[in-house]
Amino acid sequence: MTTRRAQCPTCLRAASACICHWIRPIESRAALLVLQHPMETANAKNSARLLHLCLPGSTLAIGETFEDMEGLLAGPRQPVLLYPETPGDRSLGIAPPPPFGGAAPEQVLLVVLDATWRKSRKMLYLNPALQALPRLALRDVPASHYLIRKAHAPGQLSTLEAAAYALARLEGDDSRFAPLLDAFDGFVGQQQALAAAHRPGRSTDQPIS
């Protein structure tokens, strides 16, 4: 008979790998919607859950396509997709997005795709409502601290880092979101320690996730 591991009800990780002590609540003037690919939900290296827990009022929805996309995007705020410029979109039948002319952060709903680059492209392709959103692309960002996951191109960031930098730019206040990046560094360090403890030759009974 297999004994089920105790799970934290907040971060949804094994109790022995709980990340709740890294939660740093931050009041963001812009709203946040994270659309998470299902393959990311059980990934111990994923940062989206910590991002969601650090931003009260944020929404985390899981799926590859979303039947309630209209409901998720509805409201008085202007949805803006955090996504890089992709000149090759036309080859996929995706029209260029409308420009984002800028808006007060209180008027913005920042939409973030939490997925690998390949999966995020598929999510964009499968959800026409996302294609129609104006985009916010990050430029000149610091090097990623996502040392536990391999980047496939220069400048790639974790979901948490990308959202933190985007929110800081929308609000014009880097210091407000610095604790979020500090929490991410702690989370990365914890995952590195857990991975090291489970390398061959090391005896441990604690699961990574």
mmCIF file with all atom_site columns, C-alpha atoms in Angstrom:
data_model
loop_
_atom_site.group_PDB
_atom_site.id
_atom_site.type_symbol
_atom_site.label_atom_id
_atom_site.label_alt_id
_atom_site.label_comp_id
_atom_site.label_asym_id
_atom_site.label_entity_id
_atom_site.label_seq_id
_atom_site.pdbx_PDB_ins_code
_atom_site.Cartn_x
_atom_site.Cartn_y
_atom_site.Cartn_z
_atom_site.occupancy
_atom_site.B_iso_or_equiv
_atom_site.pdbx_formal_charge
_atom_site.auth_seq_id
_atom_site.auth_comp_id
_atom_site.auth_asym_id
_atom_site.auth_atom_id
_atom_site.pdbx_PDB_model_num
ATOM 1   C CA . MET A 1 1   ? 0.000   0.000  0.000   1.00 0.00 ? 1   MET A CA 1
ATOM 2   C CA . THR A 1 2   ? 1.402   3.403  -1.026  1.00 0.00 ? 2   THR A CA 1
ATOM 3   C CA . THR A 1 3   ? 1.342   6.133  1.595   1.00 0.00 ? 3   THR A CA 1
ATOM 4   C CA . ARG A 1 4   ? 0.269   9.484  0.179   1.00 0.00 ? 4   ARG A CA 1
ATOM 5   C CA . ARG A 1 5   ? 2.699   12.288 0.934   1.00 0.00 ? 5   ARG A CA 1
ATOM 6   C CA . ALA A 1 6   ? 1.426   15.208 2.978   1.00 0.00 ? 6   ALA A CA 1
ATOM 7   C CA . GLN A 1 7   ? 0.732   18.214 0.760   1.00 0.00 ? 7   GLN A CA 1
ATOM 8   C CA . CYS A 1 8   ? 0.671   21.900 1.644   1.00 0.00 ? 8   CYS A CA 1
ATOM 9   C CA . PRO A 1 9   ? -2.847  23.180 0.850   1.00 0.00 ? 9   PRO A CA 1
ATOM 10  C CA . THR A 1 10  ? -1.525  26.629 -0.073  1.00 0.00 ? 10  THR A CA 1
ATOM 11  C CA . CYS A 1 11  ? 1.419   26.079 -2.415  1.00 0.00 ? 11  CYS A CA 1
ATOM 12  C CA . LEU A 1 12  ? 0.221   22.554 -3.384  1.00 0.00 ? 12  LEU A CA 1
ATOM 13  C CA . ARG A 1 13  ? 3.679   21.048 -2.945  1.00 0.00 ? 13  ARG A CA 1
ATOM 14  C CA . ALA A 1 14  ? 4.788   18.228 -0.720  1.00 0.00 ? 14  ALA A CA 1
ATOM 15  C CA . ALA A 1 15  ? 4.944   19.489 2.866   1.00 0.00 ? 15  ALA A CA 1
ATOM 16  C CA . SER A 1 16  ? 8.679   18.728 2.942   1.00 0.00 ? 16  SER A CA 1
ATOM 17  C CA . ALA A 1 17  ? 9.188   21.034 -0.061  1.00 0.00 ? 17  ALA A CA 1
ATOM 18  C CA . CYS A 1 18  ? 6.714   23.773 0.909   1.00 0.00 ? 18  CYS A CA 1
ATOM 19  C CA . ILE A 1 19  ? 7.563   27.235 -0.491  1.00 0.00 ? 19  ILE A CA 1
ATOM 20  C CA . CYS A 1 20  ? 5.099   29.261 1.577   1.00 0.00 ? 20  CYS A CA 1
ATOM 21  C CA . HIS A 1 21  ? 7.915   30.843 3.608   1.00 0.00 ? 21  HIS A CA 1
ATOM 22  C CA . TRP A 1 22  ? 8.947   32.671 0.414   1.00 0.00 ? 22  TRP A CA 1
ATOM 23  C CA . ILE A 1 23  ? 5.571   34.350 -0.040  1.00 0.00 ? 23  ILE A CA 1
ATOM 24  C CA . ARG A 1 24  ? 5.975   38.146 0.007   1.00 0.00 ? 24  ARG A CA 1
ATOM 25  C CA . PRO A 1 25  ? 2.549   39.800 -0.397  1.00 0.00 ? 25  PRO A CA 1
ATOM 26  C CA . ILE A 1 26  ? 2.772   42.822 -2.699  1.00 0.00 ? 26  ILE A CA 1
ATOM 27  C CA . GLU A 1 27  ? -0.084  45.141 -3.613  1.00 0.00 ? 27  GLU A CA 1
ATOM 28  C CA . SER A 1 28  ? 0.112   45.728 -7.344  1.00 0.00 ? 28  SER A CA 1
ATOM 29  C CA . ARG A 1 29  ? -1.789  48.579 -8.942  1.00 0.00 ? 29  ARG A CA 1
ATOM 30  C CA . ALA A 1 30  ? -2.098  46.583 -12.162 1.00 0.00 ? 30  ALA A CA 1
ATOM 31  C CA . ALA A 1 31  ? -4.069  43.332 -12.092 1.00 0.00 ? 31  ALA A CA 1
ATOM 32  C CA . LEU A 1 32  ? -2.487  40.022 -13.089 1.00 0.00 ? 32  LEU A CA 1
ATOM 33  C CA . LEU A 1 33  ? -3.885  36.999 -14.922 1.00 0.00 ? 33  LEU A CA 1
ATOM 34  C CA . VAL A 1 34  ? -1.593  33.960 -15.287 1.00 0.00 ? 34  VAL A CA 1
ATOM 35  C CA . LEU A 1 35  ? -2.614  31.350 -17.869 1.00 0.00 ? 35  LEU A CA 1
ATOM 36  C CA . GLN A 1 36  ? -0.677  28.210 -16.973 1.00 0.00 ? 36  GLN A CA 1
ATOM 37  C CA . HIS A 1 37  ? -0.131  25.285 -19.320 1.00 0.00 ? 37  HIS A CA 1
ATOM 38  C CA . PRO A 1 38  ? -1.176  21.998 -17.624 1.00 0.00 ? 38  PRO A CA 1
ATOM 39  C CA . MET A 1 39  ? 2.328   20.546 -18.018 1.00 0.00 ? 39  MET A CA 1
ATOM 40  C CA . GLU A 1 40  ? 3.672   23.245 -15.678 1.00 0.00 ? 40  GLU A CA 1
ATOM 41  C CA . THR A 1 41  ? 1.400   22.584 -12.713 1.00 0.00 ? 41  THR A CA 1
ATOM 42  C CA . ALA A 1 42  ? 3.387   19.655 -11.289 1.00 0.00 ? 42  ALA A CA 1
ATOM 43  C CA . ASN A 1 43  ? 6.821   20.995 -12.221 1.00 0.00 ? 43  ASN A CA 1
ATOM 44  C CA . ALA A 1 44  ? 8.786   21.620 -9.021  1.00 0.00 ? 44  ALA A CA 1
ATOM 45  C CA . LYS A 1 45  ? 10.850  24.281 -10.809 1.00 0.00 ? 45  LYS A CA 1
ATOM 46  C CA . ASN A 1 46  ? 7.813   26.293 -11.855 1.00 0.00 ? 46  ASN A CA 1
ATOM 47  C CA . SER A 1 47  ? 7.564   29.811 -10.409 1.00 0.00 ? 47  SER A CA 1
ATOM 48  C CA . ALA A 1 48  ? 3.991   30.777 -11.333 1.00 0.00 ? 48  ALA A CA 1
ATOM 49  C CA . ARG A 1 49  ? 2.392   29.493 -8.132  1.00 0.00 ? 49  ARG A CA 1
ATOM 50  C CA . LEU A 1 50  ? 4.759   31.594 -6.008  1.00 0.00 ? 50  LEU A CA 1
ATOM 51  C CA . LEU A 1 51  ? 4.006   34.607 -8.217  1.00 0.00 ? 51  LEU A CA 1
ATOM 52  C CA . HIS A 1 52  ? 0.268   34.082 -7.754  1.00 0.00 ? 52  HIS A CA 1
ATOM 53  C CA . LEU A 1 53  ? 0.597   33.712 -3.977  1.00 0.00 ? 53  LEU A CA 1
ATOM 54  C CA . CYS A 1 54  ? 2.683   36.888 -3.715  1.00 0.00 ? 54  CYS A CA 1
ATOM 55  C CA . LEU A 1 55  ? 0.137   39.041 -5.562  1.00 0.00 ? 55  LEU A CA 1
ATOM 56  C CA . PRO A 1 56  ? -3.227  39.115 -3.734  1.00 0.00 ? 56  PRO A CA 1
ATOM 57  C CA . GLY A 1 57  ? -6.078  39.413 -6.168  1.00 0.00 ? 57  GLY A CA 1
ATOM 58  C CA . SER A 1 58  ? -4.198  37.797 -9.040  1.00 0.00 ? 58  SER A CA 1
ATOM 59  C CA . THR A 1 59  ? -5.820  34.971 -10.999 1.00 0.00 ? 59  THR A CA 1
ATOM 60  C CA . LEU A 1 60  ? -4.186  31.673 -11.983 1.00 0.00 ? 60  LEU A CA 1
ATOM 61  C CA . ALA A 1 61  ? -6.059  29.642 -14.614 1.00 0.00 ? 61  ALA A CA 1
ATOM 62  C CA . ILE A 1 62  ? -4.847  26.277 -15.924 1.00 0.00 ? 62  ILE A CA 1
ATOM 63  C CA . GLY A 1 63  ? -5.349  25.037 -19.471 1.00 0.00 ? 63  GLY A CA 1
ATOM 64  C CA . GLU A 1 64  ? -4.134  25.075 -23.039 1.00 0.00 ? 64  GLU A CA 1
ATOM 65  C CA . THR A 1 65  ? -7.393  26.486 -24.347 1.00 0.00 ? 65  THR A CA 1
ATOM 66  C CA . PHE A 1 66  ? -9.858  28.394 -22.183 1.00 0.00 ? 66  PHE A CA 1
ATOM 67  C CA . GLU A 1 67  ? -13.609 28.181 -22.739 1.00 0.00 ? 67  GLU A CA 1
ATOM 68  C CA . ASP A 1 68  ? -14.127 31.089 -20.347 1.00 0.00 ? 68  ASP A CA 1
ATOM 69  C CA . MET A 1 69  ? -11.489 33.316 -21.939 1.00 0.00 ? 69  MET A CA 1
ATOM 70  C CA . GLU A 1 70  ? -14.028 36.103 -22.412 1.00 0.00 ? 70  GLU A CA 1
ATOM 71  C CA . GLY A 1 71  ? -14.859 35.951 -18.727 1.00 0.00 ? 71  GLY A CA 1
ATOM 72  C CA . LEU A 1 72  ? -11.202 35.914 -17.713 1.00 0.00 ? 72  LEU A CA 1
ATOM 73  C CA . LEU A 1 73  ? -10.498 39.010 -19.799 1.00 0.00 ? 73  LEU A CA 1
ATOM 74  C CA . ALA A 1 74  ? -13.759 40.814 -19.026 1.00 0.00 ? 74  ALA A CA 1
ATOM 75  C CA . GLY A 1 75  ? -13.851 43.801 -16.761 1.00 0.00 ? 75  GLY A CA 1
ATOM 76  C CA . PRO A 1 76  ? -13.070 47.476 -16.685 1.00 0.00 ? 76  PRO A CA 1
ATOM 77  C CA . ARG A 1 77  ? -9.322  46.939 -17.168 1.00 0.00 ? 77  ARG A CA 1
ATOM 78  C CA . GLN A 1 78  ? -7.530  46.744 -20.511 1.00 0.00 ? 78  GLN A CA 1
ATOM 79  C CA . PRO A 1 79  ? -5.990  43.279 -21.039 1.00 0.00 ? 79  PRO A CA 1
ATOM 80  C CA . VAL A 1 80  ? -2.371  43.453 -22.206 1.00 0.00 ? 80  VAL A CA 1
ATOM 81  C CA . LEU A 1 81  ? -0.421  40.316 -23.129 1.00 0.00 ? 81  LEU A CA 1
ATOM 82  C CA . LEU A 1 82  ? 3.122   40.053 -21.827 1.00 0.00 ? 82  LEU A CA 1
ATOM 83  C CA . TYR A 1 83  ? 4.784   38.491 -24.855 1.00 0.00 ? 83  TYR A CA 1
ATOM 84  C CA . PRO A 1 84  ? 7.843   39.215 -26.977 1.00 0.00 ? 84  PRO A CA 1
ATOM 85  C CA . GLU A 1 85  ? 7.701   40.602 -30.475 1.00 0.00 ? 85  GLU A CA 1
ATOM 86  C CA . THR A 1 86  ? 7.421   37.641 -32.862 1.00 0.00 ? 86  THR A CA 1
ATOM 87  C CA . PRO A 1 87  ? 7.796   38.707 -36.509 1.00 0.00 ? 87  PRO A CA 1
ATOM 88  C CA . GLY A 1 88  ? 7.131   35.127 -37.658 1.00 0.00 ? 88  GLY A CA 1
ATOM 89  C CA . ASP A 1 89  ? 3.523   35.172 -36.423 1.00 0.00 ? 89  ASP A CA 1
ATOM 90  C CA . ARG A 1 90  ? 2.204   35.829 -39.916 1.00 0.00 ? 90  ARG A CA 1
ATOM 91  C CA . SER A 1 91  ? 3.397   32.384 -41.008 1.00 0.00 ? 91  SER A CA 1
ATOM 92  C CA . LEU A 1 92  ? 1.070   30.878 -38.387 1.00 0.00 ? 92  LEU A CA 1
ATOM 93  C CA . GLY A 1 93  ? -1.884  32.900 -39.581 1.00 0.00 ? 93  GLY A CA 1
ATOM 94  C CA . ILE A 1 94  ? -1.641  35.261 -36.612 1.00 0.00 ? 94  ILE A CA 1
ATOM 95  C CA . ALA A 1 95  ? -2.220  38.911 -37.429 1.00 0.00 ? 95  ALA A CA 1
ATOM 96  C CA . PRO A 1 96  ? 0.067   41.547 -35.894 1.00 0.00 ? 96  PRO A CA 1
ATOM 97  C CA . PRO A 1 97  ? -1.294  42.583 -32.482 1.00 0.00 ? 97  PRO A CA 1
ATOM 98  C CA . PRO A 1 98  ? -2.697  46.062 -31.938 1.00 0.00 ? 98  PRO A CA 1
ATOM 99  C CA . PRO A 1 99  ? -0.257  48.512 -30.363 1.00 0.00 ? 99  PRO A CA 1
ATOM 100 C CA . PHE A 1 100 ? -0.260  49.111 -26.627 1.00 0.00 ? 100 PHE A CA 1
ATOM 101 C CA . GLY A 1 101 ? -0.392  52.836 -26.266 1.00 0.00 ? 101 GLY A CA 1
ATOM 102 C CA . GLY A 1 102 ? 0.189   52.813 -22.551 1.00 0.00 ? 102 GLY A CA 1
ATOM 103 C CA . ALA A 1 103 ? -2.322  53.189 -19.743 1.00 0.00 ? 103 ALA A CA 1
ATOM 104 C CA . ALA A 1 104 ? -2.345  53.882 -16.034 1.00 0.00 ? 104 ALA A CA 1
ATOM 105 C CA . PRO A 1 105 ? -1.522  50.655 -14.132 1.00 0.00 ? 105 PRO A CA 1
ATOM 106 C CA . GLU A 1 106 ? -4.921  50.793 -12.415 1.00 0.00 ? 106 GLU A CA 1
ATOM 107 C CA . GLN A 1 107 ? -6.455  50.345 -15.863 1.00 0.00 ? 107 GLN A CA 1
ATOM 108 C CA . VAL A 1 108 ? -4.334  47.351 -16.937 1.00 0.00 ? 108 VAL A CA 1
ATOM 109 C CA . LEU A 1 109 ? -4.850  43.595 -16.686 1.00 0.00 ? 109 LEU A CA 1
ATOM 110 C CA . LEU A 1 110 ? -1.460  42.039 -17.400 1.00 0.00 ? 110 LEU A CA 1
ATOM 111 C CA . VAL A 1 111 ? -1.905  38.606 -19.021 1.00 0.00 ? 111 VAL A CA 1
ATOM 112 C CA . VAL A 1 112 ? 1.036   36.204 -18.643 1.00 0.00 ? 112 VAL A CA 1
ATOM 113 C CA . LEU A 1 113 ? 1.471   32.781 -20.287 1.00 0.00 ? 113 LEU A CA 1
ATOM 114 C CA . ASP A 1 114 ? 3.209   30.274 -18.026 1.00 0.00 ? 114 ASP A CA 1
ATOM 115 C CA . ALA A 1 115 ? 4.658   27.646 -20.339 1.00 0.00 ? 115 ALA A CA 1
ATOM 116 C CA . THR A 1 116 ? 7.753   26.691 -22.251 1.00 0.00 ? 116 THR A CA 1
ATOM 117 C CA . TRP A 1 117 ? 8.395   28.845 -25.304 1.00 0.00 ? 117 TRP A CA 1
ATOM 118 C CA . ARG A 1 118 ? 7.031   26.161 -27.649 1.00 0.00 ? 118 ARG A CA 1
ATOM 119 C CA . LYS A 1 119 ? 3.923   25.588 -25.535 1.00 0.00 ? 119 LYS A CA 1
ATOM 120 C CA . SER A 1 120 ? 3.286   29.317 -25.146 1.00 0.00 ? 120 SER A CA 1
ATOM 121 C CA . ARG A 1 121 ? 3.325   29.710 -28.929 1.00 0.00 ? 121 ARG A CA 1
ATOM 122 C CA . LYS A 1 122 ? 0.757   26.931 -29.175 1.00 0.00 ? 122 LYS A CA 1
ATOM 123 C CA . MET A 1 123 ? -1.418  28.571 -26.506 1.00 0.00 ? 123 MET A CA 1
ATOM 124 C CA . LEU A 1 124 ? -1.300  31.811 -28.460 1.00 0.00 ? 124 LEU A CA 1
ATOM 125 C CA . TYR A 1 125 ? -2.225  29.983 -31.683 1.00 0.00 ? 125 TYR A CA 1
ATOM 126 C CA . LEU A 1 126 ? -5.135  28.100 -30.066 1.00 0.00 ? 126 LEU A CA 1
ATOM 127 C CA . ASN A 1 127 ? -6.660  31.142 -28.334 1.00 0.00 ? 127 ASN A CA 1
ATOM 128 C CA . PRO A 1 128 ? -7.632  33.848 -30.861 1.00 0.00 ? 128 PRO A CA 1
ATOM 129 C CA . ALA A 1 129 ? -8.677  36.169 -28.031 1.00 0.00 ? 129 ALA A CA 1
ATOM 130 C CA . LEU A 1 130 ? -5.043  36.304 -26.908 1.00 0.00 ? 130 LEU A CA 1
ATOM 131 C CA . GLN A 1 131 ? -3.888  37.108 -30.432 1.00 0.00 ? 131 GLN A CA 1
ATOM 132 C CA . ALA A 1 132 ? -6.140  40.165 -30.451 1.00 0.00 ? 132 ALA A CA 1
ATOM 133 C CA . LEU A 1 133 ? -4.593  41.669 -27.312 1.00 0.00 ? 133 LEU A CA 1
ATOM 134 C CA . PRO A 1 134 ? -2.040  44.461 -27.422 1.00 0.00 ? 134 PRO A CA 1
ATOM 135 C CA . ARG A 1 135 ? 1.364   43.214 -26.304 1.00 0.00 ? 135 ARG A CA 1
ATOM 136 C CA . LEU A 1 136 ? 3.939   44.378 -23.829 1.00 0.00 ? 136 LEU A CA 1
ATOM 137 C CA . ALA A 1 137 ? 7.454   43.179 -24.695 1.00 0.00 ? 137 ALA A CA 1
ATOM 138 C CA . LEU A 1 138 ? 10.319  43.391 -22.212 1.00 0.00 ? 138 LEU A CA 1
ATOM 139 C CA . ARG A 1 139 ? 13.633  44.880 -23.305 1.00 0.00 ? 139 ARG A CA 1
ATOM 140 C CA . ASP A 1 140 ? 16.952  45.440 -21.554 1.00 0.00 ? 140 ASP A CA 1
ATOM 141 C CA . VAL A 1 141 ? 16.118  43.266 -18.557 1.00 0.00 ? 141 VAL A CA 1
ATOM 142 C CA . PRO A 1 142 ? 18.748  41.925 -16.120 1.00 0.00 ? 142 PRO A CA 1
ATOM 143 C CA . ALA A 1 143 ? 20.099  38.422 -16.584 1.00 0.00 ? 143 ALA A CA 1
ATOM 144 C CA . SER A 1 144 ? 17.778  35.737 -15.280 1.00 0.00 ? 144 SER A CA 1
ATOM 145 C CA . HIS A 1 145 ? 18.391  34.147 -11.863 1.00 0.00 ? 145 HIS A CA 1
ATOM 146 C CA . TYR A 1 146 ? 16.481  31.037 -12.992 1.00 0.00 ? 146 TYR A CA 1
ATOM 147 C CA . LEU A 1 147 ? 19.471  28.785 -12.396 1.00 0.00 ? 147 LEU A CA 1
ATOM 148 C CA . ILE A 1 148 ? 17.391  25.629 -11.974 1.00 0.00 ? 148 ILE A CA 1
ATOM 149 C CA . ARG A 1 149 ? 15.983  25.606 -15.494 1.00 0.00 ? 149 ARG A CA 1
ATOM 150 C CA . LYS A 1 150 ? 17.757  25.769 -18.827 1.00 0.00 ? 150 LYS A CA 1
ATOM 151 C CA . ALA A 1 151 ? 17.074  28.782 -21.029 1.00 0.00 ? 151 ALA A CA 1
ATOM 152 C CA . HIS A 1 152 ? 16.750  28.096 -24.747 1.00 0.00 ? 152 HIS A CA 1
ATOM 153 C CA . ALA A 1 153 ? 17.547  31.644 -25.852 1.00 0.00 ? 153 ALA A CA 1
ATOM 154 C CA . PRO A 1 154 ? 19.358  34.677 -24.408 1.00 0.00 ? 154 PRO A CA 1
ATOM 155 C CA . GLY A 1 155 ? 17.175  36.936 -22.318 1.00 0.00 ? 155 GLY A CA 1
ATOM 156 C CA . GLN A 1 156 ? 14.617  34.292 -21.366 1.00 0.00 ? 156 GLN A CA 1
ATOM 157 C CA . LEU A 1 157 ? 13.196  34.743 -17.883 1.00 0.00 ? 157 LEU A CA 1
ATOM 158 C CA . SER A 1 158 ? 11.075  32.771 -15.472 1.00 0.00 ? 158 SER A CA 1
ATOM 159 C CA . THR A 1 159 ? 7.375   33.614 -15.377 1.00 0.00 ? 159 THR A CA 1
ATOM 160 C CA . LEU A 1 160 ? 7.840   35.298 -12.008 1.00 0.00 ? 160 LEU A CA 1
ATOM 161 C CA . GLU A 1 161 ? 10.783  37.416 -13.151 1.00 0.00 ? 161 GLU A CA 1
ATOM 162 C CA . ALA A 1 162 ? 9.063   38.481 -16.369 1.00 0.00 ? 162 ALA A CA 1
ATOM 163 C CA . ALA A 1 163 ? 5.872   39.463 -14.543 1.00 0.00 ? 163 ALA A CA 1
ATOM 164 C CA . ALA A 1 164 ? 7.805   41.353 -11.847 1.00 0.00 ? 164 ALA A CA 1
ATOM 165 C CA . TYR A 1 165 ? 9.766   43.394 -14.399 1.00 0.00 ? 165 TYR A CA 1
ATOM 166 C CA . ALA A 1 166 ? 6.633   44.078 -16.452 1.00 0.00 ? 166 ALA A CA 1
ATOM 167 C CA . LEU A 1 167 ? 4.625   45.230 -13.435 1.00 0.00 ? 167 LEU A CA 1
ATOM 168 C CA . ALA A 1 168 ? 7.521   47.404 -12.287 1.00 0.00 ? 168 ALA A CA 1
ATOM 169 C CA . ARG A 1 169 ? 7.654   49.085 -15.690 1.00 0.00 ? 169 ARG A CA 1
ATOM 170 C CA . LEU A 1 170 ? 3.905   49.598 -15.834 1.00 0.00 ? 170 LEU A CA 1
ATOM 171 C CA . GLU A 1 171 ? 4.007   51.240 -12.413 1.00 0.00 ? 171 GLU A CA 1
ATOM 172 C CA . GLY A 1 172 ? 7.358   52.986 -12.841 1.00 0.00 ? 172 GLY A CA 1
ATOM 173 C CA . ASP A 1 173 ? 8.489   51.561 -9.496  1.00 0.00 ? 173 ASP A CA 1
ATOM 174 C CA . ASP A 1 174 ? 11.228  48.920 -9.403  1.00 0.00 ? 174 ASP A CA 1
ATOM 175 C CA . SER A 1 175 ? 11.497  48.977 -5.613  1.00 0.00 ? 175 SER A CA 1
ATOM 176 C CA . ARG A 1 176 ? 7.891   47.839 -5.093  1.00 0.00 ? 176 ARG A CA 1
ATOM 177 C CA . PHE A 1 177 ? 8.592   44.500 -6.769  1.00 0.00 ? 177 PHE A CA 1
ATOM 178 C CA . ALA A 1 178 ? 12.145  43.940 -5.483  1.00 0.00 ? 178 ALA A CA 1
ATOM 179 C CA . PRO A 1 179 ? 10.850  41.712 -2.608  1.00 0.00 ? 179 PRO A CA 1
ATOM 180 C CA . LEU A 1 180 ? 9.203   39.481 -5.222  1.00 0.00 ? 180 LEU A CA 1
ATOM 181 C CA . LEU A 1 181 ? 12.542  38.966 -6.968  1.00 0.00 ? 181 LEU A CA 1
ATOM 182 C CA . ASP A 1 182 ? 14.229  38.346 -3.599  1.00 0.00 ? 182 ASP A CA 1
ATOM 183 C CA . ALA A 1 183 ? 11.620  35.688 -2.852  1.00 0.00 ? 183 ALA A CA 1
ATOM 184 C CA . PHE A 1 184 ? 12.347  34.106 -6.229  1.00 0.00 ? 184 PHE A CA 1
ATOM 185 C CA . ASP A 1 185 ? 16.059  33.916 -5.384  1.00 0.00 ? 185 ASP A CA 1
ATOM 186 C CA . GLY A 1 186 ? 15.168  32.117 -2.147  1.00 0.00 ? 186 GLY A CA 1
ATOM 187 C CA . PHE A 1 187 ? 12.889  29.722 -4.006  1.00 0.00 ? 187 PHE A CA 1
ATOM 188 C CA . VAL A 1 188 ? 15.639  28.929 -6.530  1.00 0.00 ? 188 VAL A CA 1
ATOM 189 C CA . GLY A 1 189 ? 18.129  28.326 -3.719  1.00 0.00 ? 189 GLY A CA 1
ATOM 190 C CA . GLN A 1 190 ? 15.704  25.947 -2.006  1.00 0.00 ? 190 GLN A CA 1
ATOM 191 C CA . GLN A 1 191 ? 15.201  23.959 -5.214  1.00 0.00 ? 191 GLN A CA 1
ATOM 192 C CA . GLN A 1 192 ? 18.956  23.757 -5.741  1.00 0.00 ? 192 GLN A CA 1
ATOM 193 C CA . ALA A 1 193 ? 19.430  22.420 -2.219  1.00 0.00 ? 193 ALA A CA 1
ATOM 194 C CA . LEU A 1 194 ? 16.682  19.837 -2.652  1.00 0.00 ? 194 LEU A CA 1
ATOM 195 C CA . ALA A 1 195 ? 18.128  18.699 -5.974  1.00 0.00 ? 195 ALA A CA 1
ATOM 196 C CA . ALA A 1 196 ? 21.608  18.374 -4.462  1.00 0.00 ? 196 ALA A CA 1
ATOM 197 C CA . ALA A 1 197 ? 20.225  16.295 -1.600  1.00 0.00 ? 197 ALA A CA 1
ATOM 198 C CA . HIS A 1 198 ? 18.702  13.859 -4.086  1.00 0.00 ? 198 HIS A CA 1
ATOM 199 C CA . ARG A 1 199 ? 21.707  13.316 -6.310  1.00 0.00 ? 199 ARG A CA 1
ATOM 200 C CA . PRO A 1 200 ? 22.968  9.738  -6.592  1.00 0.00 ? 200 PRO A CA 1
ATOM 201 C CA . GLY A 1 201 ? 25.000  8.759  -3.566  1.00 0.00 ? 201 GLY A CA 1
ATOM 202 C CA . ARG A 1 202 ? 23.047  10.993 -1.198  1.00 0.00 ? 202 ARG A CA 1
ATOM 203 C CA . SER A 1 203 ? 20.604  9.273  1.142   1.00 0.00 ? 203 SER A CA 1
ATOM 204 C CA . THR A 1 204 ? 17.380  11.141 1.839   1.00 0.00 ? 204 THR A CA 1
ATOM 205 C CA . ASP A 1 205 ? 13.714  10.392 2.289   1.00 0.00 ? 205 ASP A CA 1
ATOM 206 C CA . GLN A 1 206 ? 12.479  13.866 1.365   1.00 0.00 ? 206 GLN A CA 1
ATOM 207 C CA . PRO A 1 207 ? 10.773  14.265 -1.997  1.00 0.00 ? 207 PRO A CA 1
ATOM 208 C CA . ILE A 1 208 ? 11.573  17.239 -4.228  1.00 0.00 ? 208 ILE A CA 1
ATOM 209 C CA . SER A 1 209 ? 7.972   17.946 -5.055  1.00 0.00 ? 209 SER A CA 1
#
